[in-house]
Amino acid sequence: IVLLLVLLPEKRIGNIFNYLKNSTLTSTGIGMLWIVIGNIGVITLIAILSMTIIAIPLAVLLVIAYLVSFLVSVGVVARWLGESIASKLNICQASVWQSVMIGCFVIELPVIISVIPGAGSLLGLLSVIVLITTHCIGTGAIIGCKFGSNG
């Protein structure tokens, strides 16, 4: 996730992050709509494109774009969450890297704990819920700020 945030234009990622910071509830609402309606449309489009030999490369590109948007959404939410936690813990001016790492750790904490023997499958379910919520909020921020073009 960190490498992806480095490779993408910083201005666009910053715009997405600022949009998420300023309108979290709007991002969540847009993300919920995307999870319910948009995913069905993307999966249907990938299936239709995969049926013809000529359009298979387009389907592959669509899958890659979808995975990149997923990683960006998780990265942006991890940065937002990391900065929130860093400010609560009085960590003075945590860098972007520190914020993303703190956020990724918190997002992945249920997965880490669920690996421990005897932790139960409830934490596995919690980790899926956390990841879907993260994706929902981040994708809502990406769509809400028009893929980083609005500042």
Coordinates of N, CA and C in Angstrom, one line a residue:
I1 N 0.8 -1.2 0.0 CA 0.0 0.0 0.0 C 0.9 1.2 0.0
V2 N 1.9 1.2 0.8 CA 2.8 2.4 0.9 C 3.5 2.6 -0.5
L3 N 3.9 1.6 -1.1 CA 4.6 1.7 -2.4 C 3.6 2.3 -3.5
L4 N 2.4 1.9 -3.4 CA 1.3 2.4 -4.3 C 1.1 3.9 -4.1
L5 N 1.1 4.3 -2.8 CA 0.9 5.7 -2.5 C 2.0 6.5 -3.0
V6 N 3.2 5.9 -3.1 CA 4.4 6.7 -3.6 C 4.3 6.8 -5.1
L7 N 3.8 5.8 -5.8 CA 3.8 5.8 -7.2 C 2.7 6.7 -7.8
L8 N 1.7 6.9 -7.1 CA 0.6 7.7 -7.6 C 0.9 9.2 -7.3
P9 N 0.3 10.1 -8.1 CA 0.6 11.5 -7.9 C 0.2 12.0 -6.5
E10 N 1.1 12.6 -5.8 CA 0.8 13.0 -4.4 C -0.3 14.0 -4.3
K11 N -0.5 14.8 -5.3 CA -1.6 15.8 -5.3 C -2.9 15.1 -5.3
R12 N -3.1 14.1 -6.1 CA -4.4 13.4 -6.1 C -4.7 12.6 -4.8
I13 N -3.6 12.0 -4.3 CA -3.8 11.3 -3.1 C -4.1 12.3 -1.9
G14 N -3.4 13.4 -2.0 CA -3.7 14.4 -1.0 C -5.1 15.0 -1.1
N15 N -5.6 15.1 -2.3 CA -7.0 15.6 -2.5 C -8.0 14.6 -1.9
I16 N -7.7 13.3 -2.2 CA -8.6 12.2 -1.7 C -8.6 12.2 -0.2
F17 N -7.4 12.3 0.4 CA -7.2 12.3 1.8 C -8.0 13.5 2.5
N18 N -7.8 14.7 1.9 CA -8.5 15.9 2.4 C -10.0 15.8 2.3
Y19 N -10.5 15.2 1.2 CA -11.9 15.0 1.1 C -12.4 14.1 2.2
L20 N -11.7 13.0 2.4 CA -12.0 12.1 3.5 C -12.0 12.7 4.8
K21 N -11.0 13.6 5.1 CA -10.9 14.2 6.4 C -12.1 15.2 6.6
N22 N -12.5 15.9 5.5 CA -13.5 17.0 5.7 C -14.9 16.4 5.6
S23 N -15.1 15.3 4.9 CA -16.5 14.8 4.8 C -16.5 13.3 4.9
T24 N -16.3 12.8 6.1 CA -16.2 11.4 6.3 C -17.6 10.7 6.1
L25 N -18.6 11.3 6.6 CA -20.0 10.7 6.4 C -20.4 10.7 5.0
T26 N -20.1 11.7 4.2 CA -20.4 11.7 2.8 C -19.7 10.6 2.1
S27 N -18.4 10.4 2.4 CA -17.6 9.4 1.9 C -18.1 8.0 2.2
T28 N -18.6 7.8 3.4 CA -19.2 6.6 3.8 C -20.4 6.3 3.0
G29 N -21.3 7.3 2.9 CA -22.5 7.1 2.1 C -22.3 6.7 0.7
I30 N -21.4 7.5 0.0 CA -21.0 7.2 -1.4 C -20.4 5.8 -1.5
G31 N -19.6 5.4 -0.5 CA -19.0 4.1 -0.5 C -20.0 3.0 -0.3
M32 N -21.0 3.2 0.5 CA -22.0 2.2 0.7 C -22.8 2.0 -0.6
L33 N -23.1 3.1 -1.3 CA -23.8 3.0 -2.6 C -22.9 2.2 -3.6
W34 N -21.6 2.5 -3.6 CA -20.7 1.8 -4.5 C -20.6 0.3 -4.2
I35 N -20.5 0.0 -2.9 CA -20.4 -1.4 -2.5 C -21.7 -2.2 -3.0
V36 N -22.8 -1.6 -2.9 CA -24.1 -2.2 -3.2 C -24.3 -2.3 -4.7
I37 N -24.1 -1.1 -5.4 CA -24.5 -1.0 -6.8 C -23.3 -1.1 -7.7
G38 N -22.2 -0.4 -7.4 CA -21.0 -0.4 -8.3 C -20.3 -1.7 -8.4
N39 N -20.2 -2.4 -7.3 CA -19.5 -3.7 -7.4 C -20.2 -4.7 -8.4
I40 N -21.5 -4.7 -8.3 CA -22.3 -5.6 -9.2 C -22.1 -5.2 -10.6
G41 N -22.1 -3.9 -10.9 CA -21.8 -3.4 -12.3 C -20.5 -3.8 -12.8
V42 N -19.4 -3.6 -11.9 CA -18.1 -3.9 -12.3 C -17.9 -5.4 -12.6
I43 N -18.5 -6.2 -11.7 CA -18.4 -7.7 -11.9 C -19.1 -8.1 -13.1
T44 N -20.3 -7.5 -13.4 CA -21.0 -7.9 -14.6 C -20.2 -7.4 -15.8
L45 N -19.7 -6.3 -15.8 CA -18.9 -5.8 -17.0 C -17.7 -6.7 -17.2
I46 N -17.0 -7.1 -16.1 CA -15.8 -8.0 -16.3 C -16.3 -9.3 -16.9
A47 N -17.4 -9.8 -16.4 CA -17.9 -11.1 -17.0 C -18.3 -11.0 -18.5
I48 N -18.9 -9.9 -18.8 CA -19.3 -9.7 -20.2 C -18.0 -9.5 -21.1
L49 N -17.1 -8.7 -20.6 CA -15.8 -8.5 -21.4 C -15.0 -9.8 -21.5
S50 N -15.1 -10.6 -20.5 CA -14.3 -11.9 -20.5 C -14.9 -12.9 -21.5
M51 N -16.1 -12.7 -22.0 CA -16.7 -13.7 -22.9 C -16.2 -13.6 -24.3
T52 N -15.7 -12.5 -24.7 CA -15.2 -12.3 -26.0 C -13.7 -12.3 -26.0
I53 N -13.1 -12.9 -27.0 CA -11.6 -12.9 -27.0 C -11.0 -11.6 -27.2
I54 N -11.6 -10.7 -28.0 CA -11.0 -9.4 -28.2 C -11.1 -8.5 -27.0
A55 N -12.1 -8.7 -26.1 CA -12.2 -7.8 -25.0 C -11.5 -8.3 -23.7
I56 N -10.9 -9.5 -23.8 CA -10.3 -10.0 -22.6 C -9.2 -9.1 -22.0
P57 N -8.4 -8.5 -22.8 CA -7.4 -7.5 -22.3 C -8.1 -6.3 -21.6
L58 N -9.2 -5.9 -22.1 CA -10.0 -4.8 -21.4 C -10.5 -5.3 -20.0
A59 N -10.9 -6.6 -19.9 CA -11.3 -7.1 -18.7 C -10.2 -7.2 -17.7
V60 N -9.0 -7.6 -18.2 CA -7.8 -7.6 -17.3 C -7.5 -6.3 -16.8
L61 N -7.5 -5.3 -17.7 CA -7.2 -3.9 -17.3 C -8.2 -3.4 -16.2
L62 N -9.5 -3.8 -16.4 CA -10.5 -3.4 -15.5 C -10.3 -4.0 -14.1
V63 N -9.9 -5.3 -14.1 CA -9.5 -5.9 -12.8 C -8.3 -5.2 -12.1
I64 N -7.3 -4.9 -12.9 CA -6.2 -4.2 -12.4 C -6.5 -2.9 -11.8
A65 N -7.4 -2.1 -12.5 CA -7.8 -0.8 -12.1 C -8.6 -0.9 -10.8
Y66 N -9.4 -2.0 -10.7 CA -10.3 -2.2 -9.5 C -9.4 -2.5 -8.3
L67 N -8.4 -3.3 -8.5 CA -7.5 -3.7 -7.4 C -6.6 -2.5 -7.0
V68 N -6.2 -1.6 -7.9 CA -5.5 -0.4 -7.6 C -6.4 0.5 -6.8
S69 N -7.6 0.7 -7.2 CA -8.5 1.6 -6.4 C -8.8 1.0 -5.0
F70 N -8.9 -0.3 -4.9 CA -9.0 -0.9 -3.6 C -7.8 -0.6 -2.7
L71 N -6.6 -0.8 -3.2 CA -5.4 -0.5 -2.4 C -5.3 1.0 -2.1
V72 N -5.7 1.9 -3.0 CA -5.6 3.3 -2.7 C -6.6 3.6 -1.6
S73 N -7.8 3.1 -1.7 CA -8.9 3.4 -0.7 C -8.4 2.9 0.7
V74 N -7.8 1.7 0.8 CA -7.3 1.2 2.1 C -6.2 2.1 2.5
G75 N -5.3 2.5 1.6 CA -4.2 3.4 2.0 C -4.6 4.7 2.5
V76 N -5.6 5.3 1.9 CA -6.1 6.6 2.3 C -6.8 6.5 3.7
V77 N -7.6 5.5 3.8 CA -8.2 5.3 5.1 C -7.2 5.0 6.2
A78 N -6.2 4.3 5.9 CA -5.1 4.0 6.9 C -4.4 5.2 7.3
R79 N -4.2 6.1 6.3 CA -3.5 7.4 6.7 C -4.4 8.2 7.6
W80 N -5.7 8.3 7.2 CA -6.6 9.1 8.0 C -6.7 8.5 9.4
L81 N -6.8 7.2 9.5 CA -6.9 6.5 10.8 C -5.6 6.7 11.6
G82 N -4.5 6.6 10.9 CA -3.2 6.7 11.6 C -3.0 8.1 12.1
E83 N -3.4 9.1 11.3 CA -3.2 10.5 11.8 C -4.2 10.8 13.0
S84 N -5.4 10.2 12.9 CA -6.3 10.4 14.1 C -5.7 9.8 15.3
I85 N -5.2 8.6 15.2 CA -4.6 7.9 16.4 C -3.4 8.6 16.9
A86 N -2.5 9.1 15.9 CA -1.3 9.8 16.3 C -1.6 11.1 17.0
S87 N -2.7 11.8 16.6 CA -3.0 13.0 17.3 C -3.6 12.7 18.7
K88 N -4.3 11.6 18.8 CA -4.8 11.2 20.2 C -3.7 10.8 21.1
L89 N -2.6 10.2 20.6 CA -1.5 9.8 21.4 C -0.4 10.9 21.5
N90 N -0.7 12.1 21.0 CA 0.2 13.2 21.1 C 1.5 12.9 20.5
I91 N 1.5 12.2 19.3 CA 2.7 12.1 18.5 C 2.8 13.3 17.6
C92 N 3.8 14.1 17.9 CA 3.9 15.4 17.2 C 4.2 15.2 15.7
Q93 N 3.3 15.7 14.9 CA 3.5 15.7 13.4 C 4.0 14.3 12.9
A94 N 3.2 13.3 13.0 CA 3.5 12.0 12.5 C 3.6 12.2 10.9
S95 N 4.7 11.6 10.4 CA 4.8 11.7 8.9 C 3.8 10.8 8.2
V96 N 3.7 11.0 6.9 CA 2.7 10.2 6.2 C 2.9 8.7 6.3
W97 N 4.2 8.3 6.3 CA 4.6 6.9 6.4 C 4.1 6.4 7.8
Q98 N 4.4 7.1 8.8 CA 4.0 6.7 10.1 C 2.5 6.6 10.3
S99 N 1.8 7.5 9.7 CA 0.4 7.5 9.8 C -0.2 6.3 9.0
V100 N 0.3 6.0 7.8 CA -0.2 4.9 7.0 C 0.2 3.6 7.8
M101 N 1.3 3.5 8.3 CA 1.7 2.2 9.0 C 0.9 2.0 10.3
I102 N 0.6 3.1 11.0 CA -0.3 3.0 12.2 C -1.7 2.5 11.8
G103 N -2.2 3.2 10.8 CA -3.5 2.9 10.3 C -3.6 1.4 9.8
C104 N -2.6 1.0 9.0 CA -2.6 -0.4 8.5 C -2.5 -1.4 9.6
F105 N -1.8 -1.1 10.6 CA -1.7 -2.0 11.8 C -3.0 -2.1 12.5
V106 N -3.7 -1.0 12.6 CA -5.0 -1.0 13.3 C -6.1 -1.8 12.4
I107 N -6.0 -1.5 11.1 CA -7.0 -2.2 10.2 C -6.7 -3.7 10.2
E108 N -5.4 -4.1 10.2 CA -5.1 -5.5 10.2 C -5.0 -6.2 11.5
L109 N -5.2 -5.5 12.6 CA -5.1 -6.0 13.9 C -6.1 -7.2 14.2
P110 N -7.3 -7.2 13.7 CA -8.2 -8.4 13.9 C -7.6 -9.6 13.1
V111 N -7.0 -9.4 12.0 CA -6.4 -10.5 11.2 C -5.2 -11.1 12.0
I112 N -4.4 -10.2 12.6 CA -3.2 -10.7 13.3 C -3.7 -11.4 14.5
I113 N -4.7 -11.0 15.3 CA -5.1 -11.6 16.5 C -5.8 -13.0 16.1
S114 N -6.6 -13.0 15.0 CA -7.3 -14.2 14.6 C -6.4 -15.4 14.3
V115 N -5.1 -15.1 14.0 CA -4.2 -16.2 13.7 C -3.8 -16.9 14.9
I116 N -3.9 -16.3 16.1 CA -3.5 -16.9 17.4 C -4.4 -18.1 17.6
P117 N -3.9 -19.2 18.0 CA -4.7 -20.4 18.2 C -5.7 -20.1 19.4
G118 N -6.9 -20.5 19.2 CA -7.9 -20.3 20.2 C -8.6 -19.0 20.2
A119 N -8.2 -18.1 19.2 CA -8.9 -16.8 19.1 C -10.3 -16.9 18.6
G120 N -10.5 -17.9 17.8 CA -11.9 -18.1 17.3 C -12.1 -17.5 16.0
S121 N -13.1 -17.9 15.3 CA -13.4 -17.4 13.9 C -14.2 -16.1 14.0
L122 N -14.6 -15.7 15.2 CA -15.3 -14.4 15.3 C -14.4 -13.3 14.9
L123 N -13.1 -13.4 15.2 CA -12.2 -12.3 14.8 C -12.0 -12.3 13.3
G124 N -12.0 -13.5 12.7 CA -11.9 -13.6 11.3 C -13.1 -12.8 10.6
L125 N -14.3 -13.0 11.1 CA -15.4 -12.3 10.6 C -15.3 -10.8 10.9
L126 N -14.8 -10.4 12.1 CA -14.5 -9.0 12.4 C -13.5 -8.4 11.4
S127 N -12.5 -9.1 11.0 CA -11.5 -8.6 10.1 C -12.1 -8.3 8.7
V128 N -13.0 -9.2 8.3 CA -13.7 -9.0 7.0 C -14.6 -7.8 7.1
I129 N -15.3 -7.6 8.2 CA -16.2 -6.4 8.4 C -15.3 -5.1 8.4
V130 N -14.2 -5.2 9.1 CA -13.3 -4.0 9.1 C -12.8 -3.6 7.7
L131 N -12.4 -4.7 7.0 CA -11.8 -4.4 5.6 C -12.9 -3.9 4.7
I132 N -14.1 -4.4 4.8 CA -15.2 -3.9 3.9 C -15.6 -2.5 4.3
T133 N -15.6 -2.2 5.6 CA -15.9 -0.8 6.0 C -14.8 0.1 5.5
T134 N -13.5 -0.3 5.6 CA -12.4 0.5 5.1 C -12.5 0.8 3.6
H135 N -12.8 -0.3 2.9 CA -13.0 -0.2 1.5 C -14.1 0.8 1.1
C136 N -15.2 0.7 1.9 CA -16.4 1.5 1.7 C -16.1 3.0 1.9
I137 N -15.4 3.3 3.0 CA -15.1 4.7 3.2 C -14.1 5.2 2.2
G138 N -13.1 4.5 2.0 CA -12.0 4.9 1.0 C -12.5 5.1 -0.4
T139 N -13.3 4.1 -0.9 CA -13.9 4.2 -2.2 C -14.8 5.4 -2.3
G140 N -15.6 5.6 -1.3 CA -16.5 6.8 -1.2 C -15.7 8.1 -1.4
A141 N -14.5 8.2 -0.7 CA -13.7 9.4 -0.8 C -13.1 9.5 -2.2
I142 N -12.7 8.4 -2.8 CA -12.2 8.4 -4.2 C -13.2 8.9 -5.2
I143 N -14.4 8.4 -5.1 CA -15.5 8.8 -6.0 C -16.0 10.2 -5.7
G144 N -16.1 10.5 -4.4 CA -16.6 11.8 -4.0 C -15.7 13.0 -4.4
C145 N -14.4 12.8 -4.4 CA -13.6 13.9 -4.9 C -13.2 13.7 -6.4
K146 N -13.9 12.9 -7.1 CA -13.7 12.7 -8.5 C -12.3 12.2 -8.8
F147 N -11.9 11.1 -8.1 CA -10.6 10.5 -8.3 C -9.4 11.4 -8.1
G148 N -9.6 12.3 -7.1 CA -8.5 13.2 -6.7 C -8.4 14.4 -7.5
S149 N -9.3 14.7 -8.4 CA -9.2 15.9 -9.3 C -9.7 17.1 -8.6
N150 N -10.6 16.9 -7.6 CA -11.1 18.1 -6.8 C -10.3 18.3 -5.6
G151 N -9.9 19.5 -5.3 CA -9.0 19.8 -4.2 C -9.7 20.4 -3.1

